[in-house]
């Protein structure tokens, strides 16, 4: 059973890494500013002969009193996070290091995941622009093309600095909530929960609504929810079946097993079970929202098949091979050997993720050249990149419009589908939120009118 505990800890860590590899700024600022309301002491020295307060002044006084009792509101905006990340990079990287800006952007993005403030689907759309910046960043010397040496350098730098949040000094401090110097499986599982409830909540909510609302009434019924969750669960199990099958971890304890084990072991196993369940829930949300989130990406080279991607992932060591004496229990020496093997396996997964990312970015860069090299010199200049960026934004707007509102897949939104949209709006369905900001208001009607009339232009 100790073997199962050790195995599942390793698997949870690996799934945490995979979630980071699969991930691709909104407004907001500072602390609550009450300067426009004024001070309670304002006018206190005006004297006893001051005229009576007007109705407006009395109401304002009441507002001040209520504000004085309110809990202070303070938060860090995305701009603040990026400024702090840039300061860390400036202090810790060589001035000529070519990945300074993209590292700062990724650190700021990962920082957002450490709070549970719900972000809209629009925020996720804005964050997808980082993917295009990453494509550009692999061209380390800025000559408009990507060499084999640049790919290899990106792989090497990737491991030590950018995509290893459990060891990155800037992120480790933020993820290590108990301050013990190590990002534990429990803390990684907690991060998955915060991401689902915070930064990715809006995209997950909208993605599941569009995927599961089979009758297009604008809402998810109980039967639609059950069917959607089952489909997402099957997709996740297929993606991770090879990892889970080889882990040798069976954490569904019977009453008899619980009676045989000590309280401490049962607690460890239950905690490991909860960690794995949290990772699975995160992946289920991603699976259910995959279609919409793919459409929200700015780059237009289709993402690789996720099941095939996971099948290419290195397999974890078989836990049964570490029980050398075959007694069904793990001695301290056997457990130490297994944990060393799991550490090596995690490093192998990190290497796999770095190579996967670098080769994918190289493919995306070559794809960009094929589409946007207007002067046909085999390179992309800054001007060509800027023009491509604008083209990608227009292309995404059209793709999302059809994804969400072309219900019959005809290639355009027709009159009946526009009537369905109006009905969603009247009922307050989130499917009417055409700008994905999480609110349903007149701006959505205006944008729908423009998009509907602009079809084919």
Short mmCIF file of C-alpha atoms in Angstrom, two decimals:
data_model
loop_
_atom_site.label_atom_id
_atom_site.label_comp_id
_atom_site.label_asym_id
_atom_site.label_seq_id
_atom_site.Cartn_x
_atom_site.Cartn_y
_atom_site.Cartn_z
CA UNK A 1 0.00 0.00 0.00
CA UNK A 2 2.91 2.35 0.66
CA UNK A 3 3.91 1.64 -2.92
CA UNK A 4 0.52 2.83 -4.10
CA UNK A 5 0.88 6.02 -2.10
CA UNK A 6 4.29 6.75 -3.58
CA UNK A 7 3.09 5.96 -7.07
CA UNK A 8 0.05 8.20 -6.93
CA UNK A 9 2.11 11.10 -5.55
CA UNK A 10 4.32 10.87 -8.61
CA UNK A 11 1.35 10.65 -10.95
CA UNK A 12 -0.28 13.74 -9.43
CA UNK A 13 2.94 15.69 -9.91
CA UNK A 14 3.18 14.56 -13.53
CA UNK A 15 -0.43 15.47 -14.26
CA UNK A 16 0.31 18.88 -12.77
CA UNK A 17 3.15 19.32 -15.23
CA UNK A 18 0.96 18.23 -18.13
CA UNK A 19 -1.67 20.80 -17.19
CA UNK A 20 1.01 23.50 -17.38
CA UNK A 21 2.13 22.34 -20.83
CA UNK A 22 -1.47 22.37 -22.12
CA UNK A 23 -2.21 25.87 -21.00
CA UNK A 24 -1.86 28.70 -23.30
CA UNK A 25 -4.56 40.83 -19.71
CA UNK A 26 -7.53 41.75 -18.48
CA UNK A 27 -8.26 45.15 -16.94
CA UNK A 28 -8.24 45.88 -13.24
CA UNK A 29 -6.18 47.94 -10.89
CA UNK A 30 -5.00 48.48 -7.39
CA UNK A 31 -6.96 49.13 -4.24
CA UNK A 32 -10.35 50.71 -3.70
CA UNK A 33 -10.08 54.47 -4.18
CA UNK A 34 -12.40 56.54 -2.02
CA UNK A 35 -10.86 59.94 -2.73
CA UNK A 36 -13.82 60.97 -4.87
CA UNK A 37 -16.16 60.48 -1.91
CA UNK A 38 -14.29 62.78 0.40
CA UNK A 39 -13.23 62.68 4.03
CA UNK A 40 -15.58 62.42 7.00
CA UNK A 41 -13.63 65.24 8.61
CA UNK A 42 -14.07 67.45 5.60
CA UNK A 43 -15.66 70.72 6.70
CA UNK A 44 -15.44 69.80 10.39
CA UNK A 45 -13.87 73.19 11.20
CA UNK A 46 -16.47 75.15 9.35
CA UNK A 47 -18.02 76.14 12.67
CA UNK A 48 -21.19 75.53 14.54
CA UNK A 49 -23.11 77.98 12.36
CA UNK A 50 -22.81 75.81 9.23
CA UNK A 51 -26.09 75.44 7.32
CA UNK A 52 -28.07 72.21 7.67
CA UNK A 53 -26.99 69.35 5.45
CA UNK A 54 -28.92 68.85 2.27
CA UNK A 55 -30.54 65.50 1.40
CA UNK A 56 -27.62 64.71 -0.93
CA UNK A 57 -25.06 65.52 1.79
CA UNK A 58 -26.91 63.37 4.32
CA UNK A 59 -26.94 60.47 1.87
CA UNK A 60 -23.23 60.95 1.19
CA UNK A 61 -22.53 60.92 4.94
CA UNK A 62 -24.41 57.64 5.23
CA UNK A 63 -22.36 56.26 2.35
CA UNK A 64 -19.11 57.28 4.08
CA UNK A 65 -20.19 55.58 7.28
CA UNK A 66 -21.01 52.38 5.41
CA UNK A 67 -17.67 52.52 3.60
CA UNK A 68 -15.82 52.90 6.90
CA UNK A 69 -17.31 49.57 8.02
CA UNK A 70 -16.62 47.73 4.77
CA UNK A 71 -13.76 45.25 4.41
CA UNK A 72 -10.84 46.76 2.48
CA UNK A 73 -10.51 45.54 -1.09
CA UNK A 74 -7.04 45.14 -2.52
CA UNK A 75 -5.87 43.13 -5.50
CA UNK A 76 -3.02 43.04 -7.95
CA UNK A 77 -3.90 43.86 -11.53
CA UNK A 78 -2.45 41.95 -14.44
CA UNK A 79 -0.30 44.98 -15.23
CA UNK A 80 1.13 44.91 -11.71
CA UNK A 81 1.89 41.20 -12.01
CA UNK A 82 3.69 41.76 -15.31
CA UNK A 83 5.68 44.66 -13.86
CA UNK A 84 6.79 42.50 -10.92
CA UNK A 85 7.70 39.60 -13.20
CA UNK A 86 9.74 41.88 -15.47
CA UNK A 87 11.59 43.23 -12.44
CA UNK A 88 12.47 39.68 -11.35
CA UNK A 89 13.68 38.77 -14.86
CA UNK A 90 15.74 41.95 -15.09
CA UNK A 91 17.41 41.19 -11.76
CA UNK A 92 18.07 37.50 -12.46
CA UNK A 93 18.74 37.13 -16.20
CA UNK A 94 21.62 38.28 -18.35
CA UNK A 95 20.82 41.43 -20.33
CA UNK A 96 21.36 39.62 -23.64
CA UNK A 97 19.21 36.60 -22.74
CA UNK A 98 16.72 36.38 -25.66
CA UNK A 99 13.72 35.06 -23.67
CA UNK A 100 13.44 37.83 -21.09
CA UNK A 101 10.10 39.27 -22.19
CA UNK A 102 8.36 35.98 -22.89
CA UNK A 103 9.52 34.61 -19.54
CA UNK A 104 8.10 37.66 -17.78
CA UNK A 105 4.77 37.26 -19.58
CA UNK A 106 4.54 33.58 -18.67
CA UNK A 107 5.50 34.23 -15.05
CA UNK A 108 2.78 36.89 -14.80
CA UNK A 109 0.27 34.49 -16.35
CA UNK A 110 1.18 31.70 -13.94
CA UNK A 111 0.93 34.20 -11.08
CA UNK A 112 -2.73 34.79 -11.95
CA UNK A 113 -3.37 31.10 -11.36
CA UNK A 114 -2.41 31.49 -7.70
CA UNK A 115 -5.57 33.45 -6.88
CA UNK A 116 -9.19 32.39 -7.17
CA UNK A 117 -10.62 35.55 -8.70
CA UNK A 118 -12.91 34.45 -11.50
CA UNK A 119 -11.82 35.62 -14.94
CA UNK A 120 -14.03 35.81 -18.00
CA UNK A 121 -13.65 33.86 -21.23
CA UNK A 122 -12.52 37.16 -22.76
CA UNK A 123 -9.50 37.12 -20.44
CA UNK A 124 -8.53 33.67 -21.72
CA UNK A 125 -8.81 34.99 -25.28
CA UNK A 126 -6.47 37.86 -24.44
CA UNK A 127 -4.00 35.49 -22.82
CA UNK A 128 -3.86 33.38 -25.98
CA UNK A 129 -1.82 36.17 -27.53
CA UNK A 130 1.11 34.89 -25.48
CA UNK A 131 1.19 31.84 -27.74
CA UNK A 132 2.03 34.06 -30.72
CA UNK A 133 4.71 35.83 -28.67
CA UNK A 134 6.19 32.42 -27.83
CA UNK A 135 6.28 31.54 -31.53
CA UNK A 136 8.24 34.72 -32.16
CA UNK A 137 10.49 34.12 -29.15
CA UNK A 138 11.91 30.87 -30.51
CA UNK A 139 13.64 33.02 -33.14
CA UNK A 140 16.29 34.00 -30.59
CA UNK A 141 18.46 36.11 -32.93
CA UNK A 142 15.47 37.85 -34.51
CA UNK A 143 16.50 37.12 -38.10
CA UNK A 144 13.00 36.03 -39.11
CA UNK A 145 13.61 32.28 -39.30
CA UNK A 146 14.27 29.43 -36.86
CA UNK A 147 17.42 27.32 -36.98
CA UNK A 148 18.04 23.90 -35.42
CA UNK A 149 20.38 25.57 -32.91
CA UNK A 150 17.60 27.92 -31.82
CA UNK A 151 15.25 24.99 -31.31
CA UNK A 152 17.84 23.19 -29.19
CA UNK A 153 18.59 26.30 -27.18
CA UNK A 154 14.89 26.77 -26.47
CA UNK A 155 14.65 23.18 -25.25
CA UNK A 156 17.59 23.62 -22.90
CA UNK A 157 16.50 27.00 -21.55
CA UNK A 158 12.91 25.78 -21.28
CA UNK A 159 13.75 23.19 -18.66
CA UNK A 160 15.81 25.44 -16.44
CA UNK A 161 13.69 28.54 -16.49
CA UNK A 162 10.36 28.88 -18.23
CA UNK A 163 8.10 25.85 -18.00
CA UNK A 164 8.99 24.25 -14.70
CA UNK A 165 6.79 26.02 -12.15
CA UNK A 166 7.58 23.55 -9.37
CA UNK A 167 11.24 24.56 -9.47
CA UNK A 168 11.20 28.08 -10.90
CA UNK A 169 12.31 30.35 -8.02
CA UNK A 170 9.79 33.08 -8.86
CA UNK A 171 6.83 30.72 -9.02
CA UNK A 172 7.89 28.26 -6.35
CA UNK A 173 7.51 30.91 -3.67
CA UNK A 174 3.95 31.60 -4.84
CA UNK A 175 2.89 27.95 -5.19
CA UNK A 176 4.59 26.83 -1.97
CA UNK A 177 1.73 27.92 0.28
CA UNK A 178 3.08 26.28 3.45
CA UNK A 179 6.56 27.78 2.97
CA UNK A 180 8.48 24.51 3.34
CA UNK A 181 10.55 25.14 0.19
CA UNK A 182 8.85 22.41 -1.87
CA UNK A 183 5.77 22.49 -4.12
CA UNK A 184 4.00 19.39 -2.85
CA UNK A 185 1.40 17.25 -4.66
CA UNK A 186 -1.24 18.76 -2.38
CA UNK A 187 -0.22 22.27 -3.41
CA UNK A 188 -0.25 21.31 -7.10
CA UNK A 189 -3.74 19.83 -6.64
CA UNK A 190 -4.82 23.05 -4.92
CA UNK A 191 -3.47 25.03 -7.86
CA UNK A 192 -5.63 22.99 -10.23
CA UNK A 193 -8.67 23.89 -8.15
CA UNK A 194 -7.81 27.59 -8.12
CA UNK A 195 -7.33 27.59 -11.89
CA UNK A 196 -10.73 25.97 -12.46
CA UNK A 197 -12.50 28.36 -10.08
CA UNK A 198 -10.47 31.44 -10.98
CA UNK A 199 -8.50 32.23 -14.13
CA UNK A 200 -10.14 29.60 -16.33
CA UNK A 201 -13.61 29.64 -14.76
CA UNK A 202 -15.24 31.87 -17.36
CA UNK A 203 -13.91 29.88 -20.31
CA UNK A 204 -14.87 26.57 -18.70
CA UNK A 205 -18.38 27.81 -17.89
CA UNK A 206 -18.99 29.09 -21.41
CA UNK A 207 -17.32 26.09 -23.07
CA UNK A 208 -19.45 23.60 -21.16
CA UNK A 209 -22.61 25.58 -21.87
CA UNK A 210 -22.01 25.51 -25.62
CA UNK A 211 -20.91 21.87 -25.64
CA UNK A 212 -23.70 20.51 -23.43
CA UNK A 213 -26.72 22.64 -24.40
CA UNK A 214 -27.92 20.06 -26.93
CA UNK A 215 -31.38 21.55 -27.47
CA UNK A 216 -29.99 25.10 -27.83
CA UNK A 217 -32.43 26.57 -25.33
CA UNK A 218 -29.57 28.55 -23.76
CA UNK A 219 -29.27 26.50 -20.59
CA UNK A 220 -27.92 23.12 -19.48
CA UNK A 221 -30.56 20.77 -18.12
CA UNK A 222 -29.76 18.07 -15.59
CA UNK A 223 -29.82 15.36 -18.24
CA UNK A 224 -27.56 17.42 -20.52
CA UNK A 225 -25.13 17.99 -17.64
CA UNK A 226 -24.96 14.28 -16.80
CA UNK A 227 -24.37 13.32 -20.45
CA UNK A 228 -21.74 16.04 -20.87
CA UNK A 229 -19.83 15.09 -17.73
CA UNK A 230 -19.85 11.42 -18.75
CA UNK A 231 -18.41 12.26 -22.17
CA UNK A 232 -15.72 14.46 -20.62
CA UNK A 233 -14.86 11.77 -18.06
CA UNK A 234 -14.43 9.16 -20.80
CA UNK A 235 -12.20 11.52 -22.79
CA UNK A 236 -9.95 12.17 -19.80
CA UNK A 237 -9.75 8.49 -18.87
CA UNK A 238 -8.72 7.70 -22.44
CA UNK A 239 -6.06 10.41 -22.39
CA UNK A 240 -4.55 9.25 -19.10
CA UNK A 241 -5.29 5.54 -19.25
CA UNK A 242 -1.72 4.52 -20.05
CA UNK A 243 -0.33 6.52 -17.11
CA UNK A 244 -2.95 5.40 -14.64
CA UNK A 245 -2.80 1.78 -15.74
CA UNK A 246 0.96 1.53 -15.28
CA UNK A 247 1.08 3.37 -11.97
CA UNK A 248 0.07 0.30 -10.02
CA UNK A 249 -1.95 2.54 -7.72
CA UNK A 250 -5.29 1.28 -6.41
CA UNK A 251 -6.55 3.80 -3.90
CA UNK A 252 -10.17 2.71 -3.64
CA UNK A 253 -9.95 1.09 -0.21
CA UNK A 254 -12.46 -1.46 1.00
CA UNK A 255 -13.71 -1.38 4.58
CA UNK A 256 -11.55 -4.42 5.30
CA UNK A 257 -8.42 -2.72 3.97
CA UNK A 258 -9.14 0.39 6.02
CA UNK A 259 -9.43 -1.75 9.14
CA UNK A 260 -6.07 -3.43 8.43
CA UNK A 261 -4.21 -0.19 7.87
CA UNK A 262 -3.28 2.35 10.49
CA UNK A 263 -5.04 5.75 10.61
CA UNK A 264 -1.97 7.53 9.23
CA UNK A 265 -1.78 5.28 6.15
CA UNK A 266 -5.51 5.61 5.50
CA UNK A 267 -5.17 9.40 5.74
CA UNK A 268 -2.27 9.39 3.26
CA UNK A 269 -4.21 7.25 0.80
CA UNK A 270 -7.34 9.36 1.08
CA UNK A 271 -5.25 12.51 0.50
CA UNK A 272 -3.62 10.96 -2.57
CA UNK A 273 -7.04 9.98 -3.87
CA UNK A 274 -8.28 13.53 -3.42
CA UNK A 275 -5.24 14.91 -5.26
CA UNK A 276 -5.80 12.65 -8.23
CA UNK A 277 -9.51 13.46 -8.28
CA UNK A 278 -8.73 17.20 -8.30
CA UNK A 279 -6.40 16.75 -11.27
CA UNK A 280 -9.02 14.71 -13.09
CA UNK A 281 -11.70 17.34 -12.43
CA UNK A 282 -9.43 19.98 -13.92
CA UNK A 283 -8.84 17.84 -16.99
CA UNK A 284 -12.58 17.15 -17.32
CA UNK A 285 -13.25 20.89 -17.40
CA UNK A 286 -10.62 21.27 -20.10
CA UNK A 287 -12.00 18.37 -22.11
CA UNK A 288 -15.56 19.70 -21.95
CA UNK A 289 -14.41 23.19 -23.03
CA UNK A 290 -11.85 22.05 -25.59
CA UNK A 291 -13.82 23.03 -28.70
CA UNK A 292 -14.43 26.62 -27.60
CA UNK A 293 -10.95 27.11 -26.16
CA UNK A 294 -9.40 25.87 -29.40
CA UNK A 295 -11.48 28.43 -31.31
CA UNK A 296 -10.31 31.13 -28.88
CA UNK A 297 -6.66 30.55 -29.71
CA UNK A 298 -5.11 33.31 -31.77
CA UNK A 299 -2.67 31.19 -33.77
CA UNK A 300 -4.37 29.29 -36.59
CA UNK A 301 -2.33 26.07 -36.76
CA UNK A 302 -4.60 23.44 -35.25
CA UNK A 303 -3.56 21.98 -31.91
CA UNK A 304 -2.35 18.38 -31.87
CA UNK A 305 -4.76 15.65 -30.86
CA UNK A 306 -4.68 15.54 -27.06
CA UNK A 307 -5.12 11.78 -26.79
CA UNK A 308 -2.23 11.14 -29.17
CA UNK A 309 -0.18 13.72 -27.29
CA UNK A 310 -0.72 11.95 -23.98
CA UNK A 311 0.04 8.58 -25.51
CA UNK A 312 3.42 9.93 -26.56
CA UNK A 313 4.18 10.90 -22.98
CA UNK A 314 6.85 8.82 -21.18
CA UNK A 315 5.35 6.05 -19.08
CA UNK A 316 5.88 6.00 -15.31
CA UNK A 317 7.83 3.14 -13.71
CA UNK A 318 5.81 0.08 -12.72
CA UNK A 319 5.42 0.19 -8.96
CA UNK A 320 5.49 -3.60 -8.64
CA UNK A 321 9.12 -3.74 -9.80
CA UNK A 322 10.28 -1.98 -6.61
CA UNK A 323 8.97 -4.65 -4.25
CA UNK A 324 12.24 -6.58 -4.54
CA UNK A 325 11.50 -9.27 -1.96
CA UNK A 326 7.93 -9.75 -3.19
CA UNK A 327 6.34 -9.48 0.25
CA UNK A 328 3.70 -7.01 -0.93
CA UNK A 329 5.13 -4.24 1.27
CA UNK A 330 7.67 -1.53 0.59
CA UNK A 331 10.63 -1.28 2.91
CA UNK A 332 12.31 2.06 3.51
CA UNK A 333 15.08 1.10 1.10
CA UNK A 334 12.61 -0.01 -1.58
CA UNK A 335 10.58 3.16 -1.12
CA UNK A 336 13.71 5.31 -1.45
CA UNK A 337 14.59 3.52 -4.69
CA UNK A 338 11.11 4.06 -6.03
CA UNK A 339 11.05 7.75 -5.15
CA UNK A 340 14.39 8.23 -6.92
CA UNK A 341 12.93 6.53 -9.98
CA UNK A 342 9.88 8.80 -9.81
CA UNK A 343 12.13 11.87 -9.61
CA UNK A 344 13.99 10.69 -12.71
CA UNK A 345 10.66 10.07 -14.39
CA UNK A 346 9.46 13.59 -13.62
CA UNK A 347 12.65 14.97 -15.14
CA UNK A 348 12.01 12.83 -18.22
CA UNK A 349 8.49 14.26 -18.47
CA UNK A 350 9.89 17.78 -18.19
CA UNK A 351 12.29 17.04 -21.02
CA UNK A 352 9.46 15.57 -23.07
CA UNK A 353 7.35 18.67 -22.48
CA UNK A 354 10.21 21.01 -23.40
CA UNK A 355 10.91 19.17 -26.65
CA UNK A 356 7.22 18.94 -27.46
CA UNK A 357 6.85 22.69 -26.96
CA UNK A 358 9.94 23.65 -28.97
CA UNK A 359 9.15 21.48 -31.99
CA UNK A 360 5.55 22.64 -31.93
CA UNK A 361 6.67 26.29 -31.91
CA UNK A 362 9.02 25.59 -34.81
CA UNK A 363 6.10 24.12 -36.78
CA UNK A 364 4.00 27.17 -35.96
CA UNK A 365 6.79 29.52 -37.03
CA UNK A 366 7.18 27.73 -40.35
CA UNK A 367 3.40 27.82 -40.78
CA UNK A 368 3.47 31.57 -40.17
CA UNK A 369 6.14 32.02 -42.86
CA UNK A 370 4.09 30.00 -45.33
CA UNK A 371 1.05 32.22 -44.72
CA UNK A 372 2.50 35.67 -44.07
CA UNK A 373 5.87 36.01 -45.84
CA UNK A 374 4.54 38.60 -48.28
CA UNK A 375 7.92 39.42 -49.83
CA UNK A 376 8.77 35.70 -50.25
CA UNK A 377 12.26 35.99 -48.74
CA UNK A 378 11.76 32.98 -46.46
CA UNK A 379 11.69 35.13 -43.31
CA UNK A 380 9.17 37.09 -41.29
CA UNK A 381 10.04 40.71 -40.62
CA UNK A 382 8.58 42.72 -37.75
CA UNK A 383 6.17 44.38 -40.19
CA UNK A 384 5.02 41.01 -41.51
CA UNK A 385 4.49 39.76 -37.95
CA UNK A 386 2.38 42.81 -37.12
CA UNK A 387 0.29 42.33 -40.25
CA UNK A 388 -0.12 38.65 -39.40
CA UNK A 389 -1.24 39.52 -35.89
CA UNK A 390 -4.02 41.73 -37.27
CA UNK A 391 -5.06 39.02 -39.73
CA UNK A 392 -5.19 36.43 -36.94
CA UNK A 393 -7.43 38.67 -34.82
CA UNK A 394 -9.89 39.09 -37.71
CA UNK A 395 -9.78 35.38 -38.45
CA UNK A 396 -10.45 34.49 -34.82
CA UNK A 397 -13.41 36.87 -34.62
CA UNK A 398 -15.03 35.11 -37.56
CA UNK A 399 -14.14 31.65 -36.25
CA UNK A 400 -15.66 32.35 -32.85
CA UNK A 401 -18.77 33.91 -34.36
CA UNK A 402 -19.47 30.78 -36.38
CA UNK A 403 -18.41 28.46 -33.55
CA UNK A 404 -20.97 29.95 -31.17
CA UNK A 405 -23.84 30.98 -33.43
CA UNK A 406 -23.78 28.95 -36.67
CA UNK A 407 -25.81 26.19 -35.06
CA UNK A 408 -26.39 24.09 -38.18
CA UNK A 409 -22.81 24.36 -39.47
CA UNK A 410 -23.83 25.97 -42.75
CA UNK A 411 -20.94 28.43 -42.73
CA UNK A 412 -23.00 31.49 -41.88
CA UNK A 413 -25.45 32.64 -39.21
CA UNK A 414 -28.91 32.68 -40.75
CA UNK A 415 -32.15 34.41 -39.79
CA UNK A 416 -33.44 31.55 -37.64
CA UNK A 417 -30.18 31.39 -35.73
CA UNK A 418 -30.31 35.14 -35.15
CA UNK A 419 -33.81 34.67 -33.69
CA UNK A 420 -32.41 31.99 -31.39
CA UNK A 421 -29.73 34.46 -30.26
CA UNK A 422 -32.36 37.11 -29.51
CA UNK A 423 -34.26 34.57 -27.42
CA UNK A 424 -31.08 33.74 -25.48
CA UNK A 425 -30.58 37.43 -24.81
CA UNK A 426 -34.11 37.89 -23.56
CA UNK A 427 -33.75 34.93 -21.21
CA UNK A 428 -30.39 36.08 -19.87
CA UNK A 429 -28.51 33.06 -21.24
CA UNK A 430 -24.71 33.31 -21.22
CA UNK A 431 -24.81 32.10 -24.81
CA UNK A 432 -25.88 35.65 -25.75
CA UNK A 433 -22.55 37.00 -24.41
CA UNK A 434 -20.98 37.47 -27.84
CA UNK A 435 -17.99 39.46 -26.51
CA UNK A 436 -17.30 36.79 -23.84
CA UNK A 437 -16.86 39.33 -21.05
CA UNK A 438 -19.20 37.47 -18.70
CA UNK A 439 -22.02 40.04 -18.93
CA UNK A 440 -25.12 40.24 -21.12
CA UNK A 441 -25.98 43.78 -22.15
CA UNK A 442 -26.58 46.12 -25.04
CA UNK A 443 -22.98 45.87 -26.19
CA UNK A 444 -23.64 42.25 -27.10
CA UNK A 445 -26.62 43.25 -29.24
CA UNK A 446 -24.52 45.88 -31.01
CA UNK A 447 -21.70 43.43 -31.69
CA UNK A 448 -24.13 40.76 -32.93
CA UNK A 449 -25.69 43.28 -35.33
CA UNK A 450 -22.27 44.20 -36.75
CA UNK A 451 -21.16 40.59 -37.05
CA UNK A 452 -24.42 39.42 -38.64
CA UNK A 453 -24.47 42.23 -41.20
CA UNK A 454 -20.73 41.89 -41.89
CA UNK A 455 -20.88 38.24 -42.97
CA UNK A 456 -19.17 37.67 -46.30
CA UNK A 457 -17.42 41.03 -46.31
#
